[in-house]
Amino acid sequence: MTKIQQHLNVRELRQEWRLTDMNGGGRREGKGCILVSDSHSEGSILVSDSHSEGSILVSDSHSEGCILVSDSHSEGSILVSDSHSEGSILVSDSHSEGSILVSDSHSEGSILVSDSHSEGNILVSDSHSEGNILVSDSEGSILISDSHSEGSILVSDSHSEGSILVSDSDSEGSILVSDSHSEGSILVSDSHSEGSILVSDSHSEGSILVSDSHSEGSILVSDSDSEGSILVSDSHSEGSILVSDSHSEGSILVSDSHSEGNILVSDSEGSILVSDSERSILVSDSERSILVSDSDSEGSILVSDSHSEGCILVSDSHSEGNILVSDSEGSILVSDSERSILVSDSDSERSILVSDSDSEGCILFSDSHSEGYILVSDSHSEGNILVSDSEGSILVSDSERSMLVSDSERSILVSDSDSEGSILVSDSDRCILFSDSHSEGYILVSDSHSEGSILVSDSEGSILVSDSDSEGSILVSDSEGSILVSDSHSEGSILVSDSHSEGSILVSDSHSEESILVSDSHSEESILVSDSHSEGCILVSDSEGCILVSDSHSEGNILVSDSEGSILVSDSDSEGSILVSDSHSEGNILVSDSHSEGNILVSDSKGCILVSDSDSEGSILVSDSDSERSILVSDSEGCILFSDSHSEGSILVSDSEGSILVSDSERSMLVSDSERSILVSDSDSEGSILVSDSERSILVSDSHSEGSILVSDSHSEGYILVSDSHSEGNILVSDSEGSILVSDSERSMLVSDSERSILVSDSDSEGSILVSDSDRCILFSDSHSEGYILVSDSEGSILVSDSHSEGSILVSDSHSEGSILVSDSHSEESILVSDSHSEGCILVSDSEGCILVSDSHSEGNILVSDSEGSILVSDSERSILVSDSDSEGCILVSDSEGSILVSDSEGSILVSDSDSEGSILVSDSEGSILVSDSDSEGCILVSDSHSEGSILVSDSDGCILVSDSHSEGSILVSDSEGCILVSDSHSEGSILVTVAAREVSGHRVKLGQ
């Protein structure tokens, strides 16, 4: 007897079953209804076909260890239940074709697939896999434990006959599920809740009432006249559950609203959902709609596939670090509690709505019957970011910085009406309104139908930019130690004041036409045009629209001249000057460095911006010659590849066709429209904000940064050039047909929208975010808080990673073509991604659209590989392990032309959909579950091939086979042409129930292994 047997106190099932009839052991005929009943003797069996055509009910309602084979209302569905015996097996096909629930709670090392008094819920355990979840049964108890998690859940049936105790070692209260008070009724009691919950089947056809005597409302579980659909509703509580199988063949919807560690596995004609409170994975290749809601726990899950072909939206609105990934024909949603991104395929004709309106941090996904348009709104949660792309339009919302950007015929709408920091930006007929109506200290930008007039207002310590219909009248005010820029209807009158910070700068032009005074209020004497960061003085002169900036101590002066819309920036002593010219062409901008061989050439022809490096073919090179930071940006067939060969996180961001970059609350925000561009940037907590209209140029400088920022729109059609004169922190913003490029050596960002592909990156070492969309592929990485997310989608494949590390993720380029290097300075419980020569490093490489992430030594790191649509994810300390099929103990997830493959060689889940419609293979090589749907209609095979006491469930042509090949007392259930065989291969007597030609016969069958 193994240790598991000793722990579970396994005993053999030795019971002989006989079939009798209520009329004396014979049989009776009549409209296909057959009743075989021995209602009072121990081990009696009830076989009833009373309500549906060809359905069979085999029930033993009073004896211990009884078996229930029920087909109550659906055609061909089978329910095999051993609800009270120790070591029972439950096989349930409640209302759909091929849905199976299998439970073998006393087999040695077996897997428990259990439906704990609810239809469709499946608990899966692999008792041999290290780090996975263990579900064991000790004297009627079920223990669900994760060896690496702090808390386990105990489901016990040791206190009362037919009662189950569910207890979480880390939670304050346990739950008692009891079936000891009424026939067919279940009492669920929580020791810390005000009252118990009564689950009752009140004599209705397929309807179950779940009532909580002390709560405000009861829960209704109803199957009232609907075709196999189940509704679980709690009208007053925040954790109401909907379990629905609405008109789908064999699909199962599962919801767990309160448990913090349960695992739900559902197989619905090729769709598999694996979920616990910390991690949720949904892999679907089904044409059915799936809704999984856990609205009351901190890790609530919303999964919706509403009538679209394999399109699924997954959201987790509360759980810290949970990962939800959906691949819907190229559309992907990646969401956790702090950051959420939704990218949708605009070609989809389906309308999707996922709403959780009662819980805090509710999420609304709306595809309002338009072609692939998706609206994502999070009105309550703090810090959640939701992004929606509908034909170039993006919605980004969190509680502190909520923005809705819609690019429909070059109009922008930014709105967040529910949070205190709501922002409204409206662009209608080239009129912009940027308003925050609820809080003090946000930004108001108004363009009230005047030509280029802009009002930016932020009360109490923010920025006020006002252009009240006057020519060049600009007021920028930031109280309490910020910047004041005032141009009060005078020619070139500018006041810049920083009154509270050390080293603040006062720039005053008191109505003089040329003179500008720059004063440092903290130095002993004021210096005329002084730069506190340089050794020499700087003279800035404005004469008839031309600006001369001269550094008297440096070898070369700089001339910035604006003549007839052209800007010349020249360093007279250096060999190569820069010319930025708009020579009366239609918005064409030329930026040229005449001397350097590899400098940047920016050319705008016919409204497009071309950034070219003469040494490279068709790729973009953006280089900072003064620092050791060079960035390569390449656009090939609508995909953007960026890398940084030297810097520790310098990233370029480009946005084409009017897309928008918005980072989290601590990162900068960039909002731009191609014709009326608005740039709002907060690159650092102490950093500056840039706001620009296509017909106005605004200069805003922050005293805490070494270089000022110039935003210039030189009479072009909304093209913006932003540059920082200092080498260590240059910012470049370029807008070409709605594209935006932002580069900062410390916190640079790249936003690109090329044929609705989006690339967003913020590679700050403390919290970088990387989002890449290339041909509907998404790469999302956030390493700033616990539970970071790394998501990659290459050719339809998905990469999801949750590091749970305390450190941040650094992304750079290690001199290889297209390769990405991600590094984290922490080694314990964090992701270490470094050069391939260091110990425990992870190498990320992108070659021909494939992403490879490798971890060679570090314990508990994440191993990710994407090759030709396949995904490799590995996390040794967590329940999700995904790797390449050639490596040991990994899972391979591949989505190629709609097929999905998930493989784990050491006790996880293998899901394969190999080119057949709806076929699924779930396999665990060492004591897990094998589920196969190989080309047969509704045929499901569940097998545990290696563990002692594995379970085999096979459904072929309406037949269900449940077999435990190694455990003592396995059960075989077969339904073939109306016949049901229930057999226990090791018990003395098995049961054969046959319904053929309106006959019932009972046989003793002795089955071997």
Short mmCIF file of C-alpha atoms in Angstrom, two decimals, residues 311-495:
data_model
loop_
_atom_site.label_atom_id
_atom_site.label_comp_id
_atom_site.label_asym_id
_atom_site.label_seq_id
_atom_site.Cartn_x
_atom_site.Cartn_y
_atom_site.Cartn_z
CA CYS A 311 -12.57 34.95 -30.86
CA ILE A 312 -12.19 35.13 -27.09
CA LEU A 313 -11.81 38.06 -24.71
CA VAL A 314 -10.29 37.34 -21.31
CA SER A 315 -10.08 39.86 -18.50
CA ASP A 316 -8.87 39.78 -14.93
CA SER A 317 -9.90 42.98 -13.19
CA HIS A 318 -8.77 42.49 -9.61
CA SER A 319 -6.06 39.88 -9.18
CA GLU A 320 -2.51 41.07 -8.81
CA GLY A 321 -0.32 39.36 -11.34
CA ASN A 322 -3.00 37.26 -13.01
CA ILE A 323 -2.50 36.67 -16.70
CA LEU A 324 -5.34 36.36 -19.16
CA VAL A 325 -4.58 35.78 -22.83
CA SER A 326 -6.96 35.44 -25.72
CA ASP A 327 -6.16 34.79 -29.37
CA SER A 328 -9.16 35.53 -31.56
CA GLU A 329 -8.04 35.27 -35.19
CA GLY A 330 -5.17 37.65 -34.63
CA SER A 331 -6.84 39.69 -31.90
CA ILE A 332 -5.26 39.50 -28.46
CA LEU A 333 -6.21 40.81 -25.02
CA VAL A 334 -3.60 40.85 -22.27
CA SER A 335 -4.75 42.18 -18.92
CA ASP A 336 -3.72 42.29 -15.32
CA SER A 337 -4.90 44.50 -12.50
CA GLU A 338 -2.45 47.27 -13.21
CA ARG A 339 -2.03 47.12 -16.96
CA SER A 340 -4.40 45.88 -19.64
CA ILE A 341 -4.03 45.94 -23.39
CA LEU A 342 -6.64 44.95 -25.97
CA VAL A 343 -5.84 44.61 -29.65
CA SER A 344 -8.67 43.63 -31.93
CA ASP A 345 -8.88 42.43 -35.49
CA SER A 346 -10.93 45.01 -37.32
CA ASP A 347 -12.05 42.41 -39.83
CA SER A 348 -14.08 40.55 -37.24
CA GLU A 349 -17.82 40.76 -37.80
CA ARG A 350 -18.67 39.71 -34.30
CA SER A 351 -20.00 41.86 -31.46
CA ILE A 352 -18.44 41.16 -28.07
CA LEU A 353 -19.62 42.49 -24.71
CA VAL A 354 -18.05 41.48 -21.41
CA SER A 355 -19.38 43.39 -18.42
CA ASP A 356 -18.98 43.09 -14.66
CA SER A 357 -20.95 46.10 -13.46
CA ASP A 358 -21.34 45.20 -9.79
CA SER A 359 -17.78 44.56 -8.65
CA GLU A 360 -15.15 47.15 -7.97
CA GLY A 361 -12.88 47.58 -10.95
CA CYS A 362 -15.54 46.39 -13.37
CA ILE A 363 -14.59 46.00 -16.99
CA LEU A 364 -16.67 46.67 -20.09
CA PHE A 365 -15.69 45.25 -23.44
CA SER A 366 -17.99 46.47 -26.15
CA ASP A 367 -17.87 45.74 -29.86
CA SER A 368 -20.98 47.68 -30.74
CA HIS A 369 -22.03 45.78 -33.84
CA SER A 370 -19.36 47.46 -35.93
CA GLU A 371 -16.72 45.73 -37.97
CA GLY A 372 -14.15 44.88 -35.31
CA TYR A 373 -14.59 48.08 -33.33
CA ILE A 374 -13.98 47.44 -29.66
CA LEU A 375 -14.59 49.75 -26.71
CA VAL A 376 -12.87 48.89 -23.44
CA SER A 377 -13.77 50.83 -20.31
CA ASP A 378 -12.69 50.39 -16.72
CA SER A 379 -14.67 52.86 -14.63
CA HIS A 380 -13.82 51.82 -11.09
CA SER A 381 -10.54 49.98 -10.74
CA GLU A 382 -7.45 51.84 -9.68
CA GLY A 383 -4.49 51.48 -11.99
CA ASN A 384 -6.04 49.22 -14.60
CA ILE A 385 -5.26 50.18 -18.17
CA LEU A 386 -7.60 49.16 -20.96
CA VAL A 387 -6.69 49.72 -24.59
CA SER A 388 -8.93 49.30 -27.59
CA ASP A 389 -8.00 49.67 -31.24
CA SER A 390 -10.85 50.29 -33.68
CA GLU A 391 -9.45 51.24 -37.08
CA GLY A 392 -6.60 53.20 -35.58
CA SER A 393 -8.57 54.43 -32.57
CA ILE A 394 -7.31 53.58 -29.10
CA LEU A 395 -8.86 53.81 -25.64
CA VAL A 396 -6.47 53.86 -22.69
CA SER A 397 -7.92 54.24 -19.22
CA ASP A 398 -6.72 54.05 -15.67
CA SER A 399 -7.94 55.83 -12.57
CA GLU A 400 -5.27 58.50 -12.65
CA ARG A 401 -4.81 59.07 -16.36
CA SER A 402 -7.85 57.96 -18.34
CA MET A 403 -7.84 58.67 -22.04
CA LEU A 404 -10.09 57.68 -24.91
CA VAL A 405 -8.58 58.43 -28.28
CA SER A 406 -10.66 57.90 -31.38
CA ASP A 407 -9.19 58.49 -34.80
CA SER A 408 -12.21 58.54 -37.07
CA GLU A 409 -11.48 60.83 -39.98
CA ARG A 410 -8.70 62.45 -37.96
CA SER A 411 -10.87 63.32 -34.94
CA ILE A 412 -9.78 62.67 -31.35
CA LEU A 413 -12.00 62.00 -28.36
CA VAL A 414 -10.46 61.47 -24.94
CA SER A 415 -12.94 60.91 -22.14
CA ASP A 416 -13.03 59.33 -18.70
CA SER A 417 -16.32 60.37 -17.13
CA ASP A 418 -16.28 58.32 -13.93
CA SER A 419 -12.88 58.83 -12.33
CA GLU A 420 -11.84 61.94 -10.46
CA GLY A 421 -9.06 62.57 -12.94
CA SER A 422 -11.30 62.45 -15.98
CA ILE A 423 -10.03 63.96 -19.20
CA LEU A 424 -12.01 64.98 -22.26
CA VAL A 425 -10.34 65.67 -25.58
CA SER A 426 -12.58 66.38 -28.53
CA ASP A 427 -11.52 67.12 -32.07
CA SER A 428 -14.47 68.15 -34.21
CA ASP A 429 -13.96 70.28 -37.29
CA ARG A 430 -10.34 70.83 -36.28
CA CYS A 431 -11.51 72.06 -32.87
CA ILE A 432 -9.89 70.48 -29.82
CA LEU A 433 -11.30 70.38 -26.29
CA PHE A 434 -9.12 68.83 -23.61
CA SER A 435 -11.04 69.07 -20.34
CA ASP A 436 -10.93 67.67 -16.83
CA SER A 437 -14.21 68.62 -15.14
CA HIS A 438 -14.02 66.73 -11.85
CA SER A 439 -10.67 67.26 -10.15
CA GLU A 440 -8.44 70.15 -9.20
CA GLY A 441 -5.04 69.94 -10.77
CA TYR A 442 -5.67 68.30 -14.09
CA ILE A 443 -5.36 69.64 -17.60
CA LEU A 444 -7.84 71.63 -19.68
CA VAL A 445 -7.05 72.08 -23.35
CA SER A 446 -9.60 74.02 -25.34
CA ASP A 447 -9.61 75.04 -28.98
CA SER A 448 -12.92 76.87 -29.18
CA HIS A 449 -13.33 77.02 -32.93
CA SER A 450 -10.62 79.64 -33.24
CA GLU A 451 -7.75 79.24 -35.62
CA GLY A 452 -5.10 77.45 -33.60
CA SER A 453 -6.15 78.85 -30.22
CA ILE A 454 -5.23 76.50 -27.36
CA LEU A 455 -6.06 76.67 -23.66
CA VAL A 456 -4.31 74.25 -21.31
CA SER A 457 -5.36 74.74 -17.70
CA ASP A 458 -4.23 72.83 -14.65
CA SER A 459 -5.07 74.48 -11.33
CA GLU A 460 -2.94 74.19 -8.20
CA GLY A 461 0.48 73.23 -9.40
CA SER A 462 -0.11 72.23 -12.98
CA ILE A 463 0.40 73.85 -16.37
CA LEU A 464 -1.72 76.54 -17.99
CA VAL A 465 -1.20 77.14 -21.68
CA SER A 466 -3.48 79.80 -23.11
CA ASP A 467 -3.79 81.09 -26.63
CA SER A 468 -6.86 83.30 -26.42
CA ASP A 469 -7.30 84.21 -30.07
CA SER A 470 -4.25 86.47 -29.96
CA GLU A 471 -1.25 86.01 -32.18
CA GLY A 472 1.31 84.01 -30.22
CA SER A 473 -0.27 84.72 -26.84
CA ILE A 474 0.81 81.77 -24.68
CA LEU A 475 0.59 81.40 -20.91
CA VAL A 476 2.16 78.38 -19.21
CA SER A 477 1.74 78.43 -15.45
CA ASP A 478 2.85 75.86 -12.92
CA SER A 479 2.55 77.08 -9.34
CA GLU A 480 4.54 75.83 -6.33
CA GLY A 481 7.94 75.54 -7.91
CA SER A 482 7.03 74.84 -11.50
CA ILE A 483 7.33 76.77 -14.75
CA LEU A 484 5.55 79.95 -15.80
CA VAL A 485 5.71 80.98 -19.43
CA SER A 486 3.76 84.11 -20.28
CA ASP A 487 3.37 85.96 -23.56
CA SER A 488 0.81 88.62 -22.70
CA HIS A 489 0.07 90.10 -26.11
CA SER A 490 3.57 91.57 -26.36
CA GLU A 491 6.10 90.82 -29.04
CA GLY A 492 8.22 87.96 -27.72
CA SER A 493 7.41 88.62 -24.05
CA ILE A 494 8.24 85.38 -22.22
CA LEU A 495 8.48 84.71 -18.49
#
